[in-house]
mmCIF file of C-alpha atoms in Angstrom:
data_model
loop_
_atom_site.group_PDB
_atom_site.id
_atom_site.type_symbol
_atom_site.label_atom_id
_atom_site.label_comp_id
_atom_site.label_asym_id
_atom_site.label_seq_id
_atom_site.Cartn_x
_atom_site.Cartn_y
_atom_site.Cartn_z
ATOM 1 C CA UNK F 1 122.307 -133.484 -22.892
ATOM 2 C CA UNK F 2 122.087 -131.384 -19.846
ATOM 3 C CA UNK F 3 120.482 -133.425 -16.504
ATOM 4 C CA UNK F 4 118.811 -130.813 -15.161
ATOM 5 C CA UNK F 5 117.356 -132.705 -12.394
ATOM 6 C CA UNK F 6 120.933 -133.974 -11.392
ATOM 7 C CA UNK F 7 122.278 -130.569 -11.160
ATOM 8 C CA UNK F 8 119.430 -129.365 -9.352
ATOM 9 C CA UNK F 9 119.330 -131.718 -7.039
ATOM 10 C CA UNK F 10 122.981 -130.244 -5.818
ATOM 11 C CA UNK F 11 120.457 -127.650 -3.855
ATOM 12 C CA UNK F 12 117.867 -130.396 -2.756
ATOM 13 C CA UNK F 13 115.596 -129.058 -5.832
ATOM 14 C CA UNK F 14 113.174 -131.792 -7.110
ATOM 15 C CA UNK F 15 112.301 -130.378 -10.866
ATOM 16 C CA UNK F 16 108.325 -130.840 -11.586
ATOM 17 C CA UNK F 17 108.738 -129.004 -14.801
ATOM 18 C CA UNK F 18 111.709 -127.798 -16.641
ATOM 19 C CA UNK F 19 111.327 -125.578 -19.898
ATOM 20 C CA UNK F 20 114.081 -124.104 -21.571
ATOM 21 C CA UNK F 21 113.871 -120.113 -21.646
ATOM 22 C CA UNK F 22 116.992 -119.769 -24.393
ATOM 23 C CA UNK F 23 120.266 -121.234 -24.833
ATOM 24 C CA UNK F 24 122.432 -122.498 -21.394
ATOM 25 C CA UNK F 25 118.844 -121.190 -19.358
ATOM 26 C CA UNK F 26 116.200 -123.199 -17.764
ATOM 27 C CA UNK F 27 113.012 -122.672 -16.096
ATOM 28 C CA UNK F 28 112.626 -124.740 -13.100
ATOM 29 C CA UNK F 29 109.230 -125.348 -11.353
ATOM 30 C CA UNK F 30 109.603 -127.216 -7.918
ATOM 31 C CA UNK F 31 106.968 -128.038 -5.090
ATOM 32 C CA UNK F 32 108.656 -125.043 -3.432
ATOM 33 C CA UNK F 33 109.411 -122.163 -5.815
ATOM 34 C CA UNK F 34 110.627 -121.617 -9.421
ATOM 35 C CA UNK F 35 114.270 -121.322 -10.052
ATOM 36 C CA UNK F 36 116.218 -120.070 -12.909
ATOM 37 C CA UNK F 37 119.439 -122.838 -14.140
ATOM 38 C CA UNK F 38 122.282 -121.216 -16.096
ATOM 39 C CA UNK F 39 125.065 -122.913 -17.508
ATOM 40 C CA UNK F 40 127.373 -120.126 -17.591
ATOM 41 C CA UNK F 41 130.746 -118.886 -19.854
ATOM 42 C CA UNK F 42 132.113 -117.004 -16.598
ATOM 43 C CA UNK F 43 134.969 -117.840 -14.270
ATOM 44 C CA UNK F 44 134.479 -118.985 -11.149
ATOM 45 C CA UNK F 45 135.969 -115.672 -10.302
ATOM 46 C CA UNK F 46 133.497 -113.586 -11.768
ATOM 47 C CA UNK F 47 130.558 -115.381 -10.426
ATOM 48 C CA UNK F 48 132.362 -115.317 -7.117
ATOM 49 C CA UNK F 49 132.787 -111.244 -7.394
ATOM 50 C CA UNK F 50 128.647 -110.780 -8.701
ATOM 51 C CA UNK F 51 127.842 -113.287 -5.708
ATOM 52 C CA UNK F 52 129.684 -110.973 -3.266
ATOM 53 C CA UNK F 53 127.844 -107.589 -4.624
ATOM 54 C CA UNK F 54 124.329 -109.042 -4.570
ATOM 55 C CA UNK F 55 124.817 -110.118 -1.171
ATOM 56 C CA UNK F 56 125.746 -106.838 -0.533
ATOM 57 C CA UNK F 57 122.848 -105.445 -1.737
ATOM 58 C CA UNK F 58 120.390 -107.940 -0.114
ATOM 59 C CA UNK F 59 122.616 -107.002 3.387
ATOM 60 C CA UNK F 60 122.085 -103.355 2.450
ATOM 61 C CA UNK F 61 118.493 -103.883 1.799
ATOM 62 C CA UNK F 62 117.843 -103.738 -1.720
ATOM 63 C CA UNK F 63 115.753 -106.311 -3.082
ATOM 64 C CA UNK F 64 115.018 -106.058 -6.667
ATOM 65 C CA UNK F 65 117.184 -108.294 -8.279
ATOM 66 C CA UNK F 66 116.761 -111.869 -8.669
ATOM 67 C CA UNK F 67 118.586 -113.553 -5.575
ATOM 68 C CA UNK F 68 121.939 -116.297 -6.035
ATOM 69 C CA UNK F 69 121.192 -120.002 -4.081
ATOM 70 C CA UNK F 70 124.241 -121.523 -2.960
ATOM 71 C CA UNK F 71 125.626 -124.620 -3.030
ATOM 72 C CA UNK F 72 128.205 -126.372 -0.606
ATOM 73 C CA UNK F 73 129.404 -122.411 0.236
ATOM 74 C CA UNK F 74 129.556 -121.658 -3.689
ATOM 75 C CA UNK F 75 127.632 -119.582 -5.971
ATOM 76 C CA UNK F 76 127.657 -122.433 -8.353
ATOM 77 C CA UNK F 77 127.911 -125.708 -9.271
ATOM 78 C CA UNK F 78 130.914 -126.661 -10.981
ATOM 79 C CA UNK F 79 131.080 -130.040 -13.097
ATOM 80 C CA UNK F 80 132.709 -131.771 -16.187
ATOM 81 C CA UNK F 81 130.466 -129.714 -18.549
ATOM 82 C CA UNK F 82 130.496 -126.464 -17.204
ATOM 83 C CA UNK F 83 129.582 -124.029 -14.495
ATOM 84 C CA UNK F 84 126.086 -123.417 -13.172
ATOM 85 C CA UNK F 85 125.089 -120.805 -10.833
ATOM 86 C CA UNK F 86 120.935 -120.977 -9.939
ATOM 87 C CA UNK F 87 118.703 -117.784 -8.911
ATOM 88 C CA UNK F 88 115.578 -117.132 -7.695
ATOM 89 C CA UNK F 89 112.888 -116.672 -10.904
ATOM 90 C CA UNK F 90 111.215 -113.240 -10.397
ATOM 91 C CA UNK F 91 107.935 -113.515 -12.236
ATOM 92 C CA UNK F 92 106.543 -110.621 -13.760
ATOM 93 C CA UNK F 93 106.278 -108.967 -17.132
ATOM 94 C CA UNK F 94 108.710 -108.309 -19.364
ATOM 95 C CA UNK F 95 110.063 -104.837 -19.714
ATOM 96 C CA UNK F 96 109.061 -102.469 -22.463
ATOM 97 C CA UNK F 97 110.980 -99.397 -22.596
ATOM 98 C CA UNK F 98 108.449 -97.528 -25.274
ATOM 99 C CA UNK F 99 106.045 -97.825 -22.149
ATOM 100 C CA UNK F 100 106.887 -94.974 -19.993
ATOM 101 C CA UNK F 101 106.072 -96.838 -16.476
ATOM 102 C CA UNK F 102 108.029 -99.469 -17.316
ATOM 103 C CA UNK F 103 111.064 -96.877 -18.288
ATOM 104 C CA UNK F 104 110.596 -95.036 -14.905
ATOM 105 C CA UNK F 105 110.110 -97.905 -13.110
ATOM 106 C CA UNK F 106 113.574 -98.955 -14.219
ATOM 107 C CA UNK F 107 115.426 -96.329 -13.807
ATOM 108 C CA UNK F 108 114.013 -96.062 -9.861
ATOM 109 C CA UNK F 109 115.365 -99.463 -9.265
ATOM 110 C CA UNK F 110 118.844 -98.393 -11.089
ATOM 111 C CA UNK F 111 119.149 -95.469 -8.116
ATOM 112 C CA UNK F 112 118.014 -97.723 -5.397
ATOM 113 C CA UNK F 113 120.799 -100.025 -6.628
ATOM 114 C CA UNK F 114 123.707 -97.213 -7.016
ATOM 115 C CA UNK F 115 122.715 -95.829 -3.672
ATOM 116 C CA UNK F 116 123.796 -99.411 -1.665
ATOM 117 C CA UNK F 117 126.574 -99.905 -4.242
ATOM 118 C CA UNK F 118 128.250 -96.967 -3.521
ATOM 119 C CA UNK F 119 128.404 -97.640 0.670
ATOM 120 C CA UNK F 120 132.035 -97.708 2.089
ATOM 121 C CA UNK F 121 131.486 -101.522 2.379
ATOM 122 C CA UNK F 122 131.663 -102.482 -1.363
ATOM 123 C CA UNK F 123 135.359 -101.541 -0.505
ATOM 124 C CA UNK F 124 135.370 -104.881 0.922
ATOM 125 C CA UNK F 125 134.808 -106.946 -2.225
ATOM 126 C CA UNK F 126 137.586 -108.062 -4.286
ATOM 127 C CA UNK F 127 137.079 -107.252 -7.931
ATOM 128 C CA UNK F 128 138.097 -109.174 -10.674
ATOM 129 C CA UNK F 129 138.926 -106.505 -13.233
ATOM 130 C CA UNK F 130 141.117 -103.127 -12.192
ATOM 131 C CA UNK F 131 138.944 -99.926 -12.329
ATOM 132 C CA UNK F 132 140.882 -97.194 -12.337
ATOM 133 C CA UNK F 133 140.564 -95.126 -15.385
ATOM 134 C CA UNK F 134 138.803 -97.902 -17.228
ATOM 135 C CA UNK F 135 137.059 -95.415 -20.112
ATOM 136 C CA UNK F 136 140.751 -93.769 -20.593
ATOM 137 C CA UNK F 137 142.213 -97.523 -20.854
ATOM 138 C CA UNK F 138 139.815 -98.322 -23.565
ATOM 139 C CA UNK F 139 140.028 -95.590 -25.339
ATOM 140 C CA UNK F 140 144.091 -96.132 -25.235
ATOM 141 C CA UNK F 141 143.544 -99.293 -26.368
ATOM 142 C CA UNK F 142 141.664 -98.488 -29.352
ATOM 143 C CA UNK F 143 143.977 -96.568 -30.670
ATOM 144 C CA UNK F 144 146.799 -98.679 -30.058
ATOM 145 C CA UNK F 145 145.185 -101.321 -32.130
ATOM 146 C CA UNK F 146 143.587 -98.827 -35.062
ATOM 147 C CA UNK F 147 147.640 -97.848 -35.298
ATOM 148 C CA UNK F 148 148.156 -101.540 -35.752
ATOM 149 C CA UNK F 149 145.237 -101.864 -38.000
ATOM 150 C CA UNK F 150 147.324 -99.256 -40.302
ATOM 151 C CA UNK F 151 150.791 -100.740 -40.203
ATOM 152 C CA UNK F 152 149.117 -103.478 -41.683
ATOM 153 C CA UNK F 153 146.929 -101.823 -44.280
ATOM 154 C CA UNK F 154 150.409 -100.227 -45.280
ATOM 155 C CA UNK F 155 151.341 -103.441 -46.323
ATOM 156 C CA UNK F 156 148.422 -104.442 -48.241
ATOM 157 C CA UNK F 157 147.607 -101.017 -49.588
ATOM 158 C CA UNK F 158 146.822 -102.298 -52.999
ATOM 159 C CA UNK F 159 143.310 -103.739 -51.495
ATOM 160 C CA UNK F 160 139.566 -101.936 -51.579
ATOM 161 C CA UNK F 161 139.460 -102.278 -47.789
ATOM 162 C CA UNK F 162 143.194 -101.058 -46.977
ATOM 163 C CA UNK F 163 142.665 -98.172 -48.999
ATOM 164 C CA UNK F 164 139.161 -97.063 -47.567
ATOM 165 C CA UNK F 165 140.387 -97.900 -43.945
ATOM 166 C CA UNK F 166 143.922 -95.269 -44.774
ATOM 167 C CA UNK F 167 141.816 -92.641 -45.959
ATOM 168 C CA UNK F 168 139.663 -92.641 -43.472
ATOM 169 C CA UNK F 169 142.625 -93.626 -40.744
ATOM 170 C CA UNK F 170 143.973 -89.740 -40.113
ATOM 171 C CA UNK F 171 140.289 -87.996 -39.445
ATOM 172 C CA UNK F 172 139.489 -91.238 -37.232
ATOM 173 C CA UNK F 173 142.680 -91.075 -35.227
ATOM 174 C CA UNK F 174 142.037 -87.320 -34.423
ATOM 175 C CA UNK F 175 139.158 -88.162 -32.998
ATOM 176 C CA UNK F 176 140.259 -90.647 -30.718
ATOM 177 C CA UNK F 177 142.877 -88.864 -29.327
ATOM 178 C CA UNK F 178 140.434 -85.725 -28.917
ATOM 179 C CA UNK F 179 138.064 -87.872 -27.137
ATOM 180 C CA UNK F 180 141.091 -89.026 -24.531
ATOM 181 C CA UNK F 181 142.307 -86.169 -24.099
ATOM 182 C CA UNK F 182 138.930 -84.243 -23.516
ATOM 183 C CA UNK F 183 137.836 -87.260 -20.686
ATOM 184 C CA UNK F 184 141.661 -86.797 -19.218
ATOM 185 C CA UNK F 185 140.690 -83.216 -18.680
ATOM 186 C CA UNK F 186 137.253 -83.581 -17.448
ATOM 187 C CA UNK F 187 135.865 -84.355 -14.308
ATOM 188 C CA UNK F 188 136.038 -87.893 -15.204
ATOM 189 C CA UNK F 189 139.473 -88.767 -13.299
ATOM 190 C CA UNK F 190 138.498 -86.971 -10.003
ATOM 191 C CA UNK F 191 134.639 -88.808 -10.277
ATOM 192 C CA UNK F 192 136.479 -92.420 -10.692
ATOM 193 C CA UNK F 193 138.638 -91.938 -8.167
ATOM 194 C CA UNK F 194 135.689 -90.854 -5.775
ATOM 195 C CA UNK F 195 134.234 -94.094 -7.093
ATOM 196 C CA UNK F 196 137.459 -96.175 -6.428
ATOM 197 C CA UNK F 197 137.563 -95.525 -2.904
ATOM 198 C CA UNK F 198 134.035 -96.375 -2.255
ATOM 199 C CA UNK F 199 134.136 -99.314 -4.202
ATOM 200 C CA UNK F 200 131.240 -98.005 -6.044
ATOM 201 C CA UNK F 201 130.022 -101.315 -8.824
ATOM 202 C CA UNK F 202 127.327 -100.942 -11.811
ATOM 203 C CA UNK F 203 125.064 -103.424 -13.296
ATOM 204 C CA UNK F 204 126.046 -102.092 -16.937
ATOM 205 C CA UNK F 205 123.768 -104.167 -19.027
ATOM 206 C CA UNK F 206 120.766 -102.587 -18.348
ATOM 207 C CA UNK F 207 118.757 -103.506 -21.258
ATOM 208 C CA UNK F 208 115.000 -104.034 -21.305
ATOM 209 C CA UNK F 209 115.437 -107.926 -20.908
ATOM 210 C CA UNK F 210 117.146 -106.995 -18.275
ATOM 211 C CA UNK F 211 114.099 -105.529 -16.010
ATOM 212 C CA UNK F 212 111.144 -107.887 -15.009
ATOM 213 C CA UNK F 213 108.216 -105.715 -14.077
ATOM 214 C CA UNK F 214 106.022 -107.145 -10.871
ATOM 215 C CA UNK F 215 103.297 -104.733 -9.609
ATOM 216 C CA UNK F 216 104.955 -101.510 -10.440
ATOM 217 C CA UNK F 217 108.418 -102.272 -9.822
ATOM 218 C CA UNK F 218 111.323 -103.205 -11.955
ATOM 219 C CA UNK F 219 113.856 -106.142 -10.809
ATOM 220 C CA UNK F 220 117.499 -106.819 -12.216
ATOM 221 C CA UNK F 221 117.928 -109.759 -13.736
ATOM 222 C CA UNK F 222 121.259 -111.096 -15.368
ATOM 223 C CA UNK F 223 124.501 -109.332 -13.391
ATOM 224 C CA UNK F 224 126.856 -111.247 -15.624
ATOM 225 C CA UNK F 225 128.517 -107.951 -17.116
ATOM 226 C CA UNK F 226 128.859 -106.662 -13.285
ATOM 227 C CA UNK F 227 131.904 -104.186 -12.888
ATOM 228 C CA UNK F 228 133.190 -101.214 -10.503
ATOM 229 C CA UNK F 229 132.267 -98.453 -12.520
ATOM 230 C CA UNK F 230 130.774 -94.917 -12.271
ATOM 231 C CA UNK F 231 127.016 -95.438 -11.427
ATOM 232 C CA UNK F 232 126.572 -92.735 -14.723
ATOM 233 C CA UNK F 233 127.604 -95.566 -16.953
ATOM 234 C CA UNK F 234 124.199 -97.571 -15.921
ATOM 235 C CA UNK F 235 122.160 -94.417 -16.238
ATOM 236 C CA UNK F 236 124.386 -93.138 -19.544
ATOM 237 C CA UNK F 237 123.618 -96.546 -21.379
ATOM 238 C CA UNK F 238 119.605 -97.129 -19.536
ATOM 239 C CA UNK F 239 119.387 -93.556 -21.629
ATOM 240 C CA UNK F 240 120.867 -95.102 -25.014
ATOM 241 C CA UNK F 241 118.966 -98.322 -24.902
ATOM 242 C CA UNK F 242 115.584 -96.760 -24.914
ATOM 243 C CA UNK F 243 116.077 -94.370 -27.513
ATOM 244 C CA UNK F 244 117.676 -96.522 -30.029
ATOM 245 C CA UNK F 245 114.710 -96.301 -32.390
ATOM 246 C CA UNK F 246 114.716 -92.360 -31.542
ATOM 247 C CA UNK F 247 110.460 -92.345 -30.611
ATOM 248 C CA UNK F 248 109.458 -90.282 -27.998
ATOM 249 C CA UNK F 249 112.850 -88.791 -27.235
ATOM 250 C CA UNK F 250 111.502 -85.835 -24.903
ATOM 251 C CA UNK F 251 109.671 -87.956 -22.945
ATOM 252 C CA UNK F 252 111.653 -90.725 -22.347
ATOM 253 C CA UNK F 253 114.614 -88.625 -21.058
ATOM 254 C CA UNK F 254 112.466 -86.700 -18.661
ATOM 255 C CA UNK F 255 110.998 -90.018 -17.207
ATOM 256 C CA UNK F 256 114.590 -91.720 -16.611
ATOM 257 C CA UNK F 257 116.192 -88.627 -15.341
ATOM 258 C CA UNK F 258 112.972 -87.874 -13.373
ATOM 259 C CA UNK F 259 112.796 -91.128 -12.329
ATOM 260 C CA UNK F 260 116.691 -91.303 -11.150
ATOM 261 C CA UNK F 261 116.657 -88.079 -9.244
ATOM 262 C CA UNK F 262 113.658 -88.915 -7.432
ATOM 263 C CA UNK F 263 115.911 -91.178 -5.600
ATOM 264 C CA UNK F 264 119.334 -90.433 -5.705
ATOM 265 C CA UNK F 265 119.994 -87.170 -7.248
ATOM 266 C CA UNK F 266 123.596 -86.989 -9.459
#
């Protein structure tokens, strides 16, 4: 049983309600504010490294996102049964992406954020994962392991699944190496290099969950997937969440990229 009060009271936050919003997150309501309590699966690393790019954006002047307390010089509290790190709630509504404000309203904030995370300062703040040439890296990796994949199927090839996954293991492998090859010889090297030396970081799960909407404008929530990345990825993936179901294609593309360039023009 998690003692939320005990925990809390590592920031000098007397609980007057508590109501759990999902797993590992809690609701706090104190005499002065409401607070969000998450028992978190990160390393203190991580949590150092998203605690070091929101304070860079609150220094830069952004402010929607939902602001890190912390406690005794730490983003978190660590005990016995894990690590907790404890924001600021932002109240508000929760984000639809079939409503077209909302959409717009989220991809506005996404600029405003790439715009301070790509400042010569975010240099400054030590990473926790290598960036350079991430997309090529996974892509490499991939294949390294679908080769592995077929070593083994060679072994078992007697099997329904070992034979579907060797038929289908040549056309597949063509593709990957296509798709490495095409991103080696696009623009993609020179862009995240550009991005390397300015220490550019994304959000990168920018789902609707993700977005609380208060009067008109859409706050971050959530910067647990937090990376150095190409601010494209945010606005490549903002584009595939919200037309997953395919509805209102058209419109919802000419909002986001609307929406985007409004602010900070790619």
């Amino acid at each position: 049983m998690v003692e939320i009060g005990e925990i809390s009271s590592a920031w000098g936050i007397v609980p007057q309600e508590v109501k759990t919003v999902k797993d590992n997150v809690w609701r706090i309501k104190a005499v002065d504010g409401e607070y969000a309590l998450k028992r978190s699966g990160l390393s203190p690393a991580k949590l150092q490294f998203i605690a070091e790019a929101q304070n860079h954006l609150t220094h830069c002047g952004f402010q929607y996102f939902s602001h890190p307390l912390f406690c005794g010089g730490a983003p978190f509290l660590e005990r016995e049964d894990g690590i907790y790190p404890l924001y600021e709630w932002v109240a508000g509504d929760r984000c639809d992406f079939d409503h077209l404000g909302h959409l717009r309203a989220a991809a506005e904030t996404l600029a405003r954020f790439h715009l301070v995370s790509r400042l010569p300062s975010v240099v400054k703040i030590k990473s926790h994962k290598k960036p350079e040439l991430r997309w090529v890296r996974r892509i490499s990796t991939r294949i390294e392991d679908m080769e592995r994949y077929a070593v083994v199927a060679s072994e078992h090839a007697e099997g329904f699944f070992e034979k579907m996954y060797l038929a289908f293991y040549g056309p597949m492998m063509k593709k990957a190496s296509d798709s490495r090859r095409l991103l080696l010889s696009s623009e993609y090297p020179r862009l995240e290099e550009e991005a390397r030396k300015v220490g550019s970081f994304i959000h990168y799960d920018v789902a609707a969950r993700n977005f609380i909407i208060q009067d008109g404008k859409a706050y971050l929530i959530d910067f647990d997937y937090c990376a150095r990345d190409l601010p494209l990825v945010d606005l490549m993936r903002l584009m595939k969440r919200s037309l997953k179901y395919g509805n209102n294609a058209e419109n919802k593309l000419k909002v986001i990229i609307e929406g985007n360039g409004r602010i900070y023009p790619m």
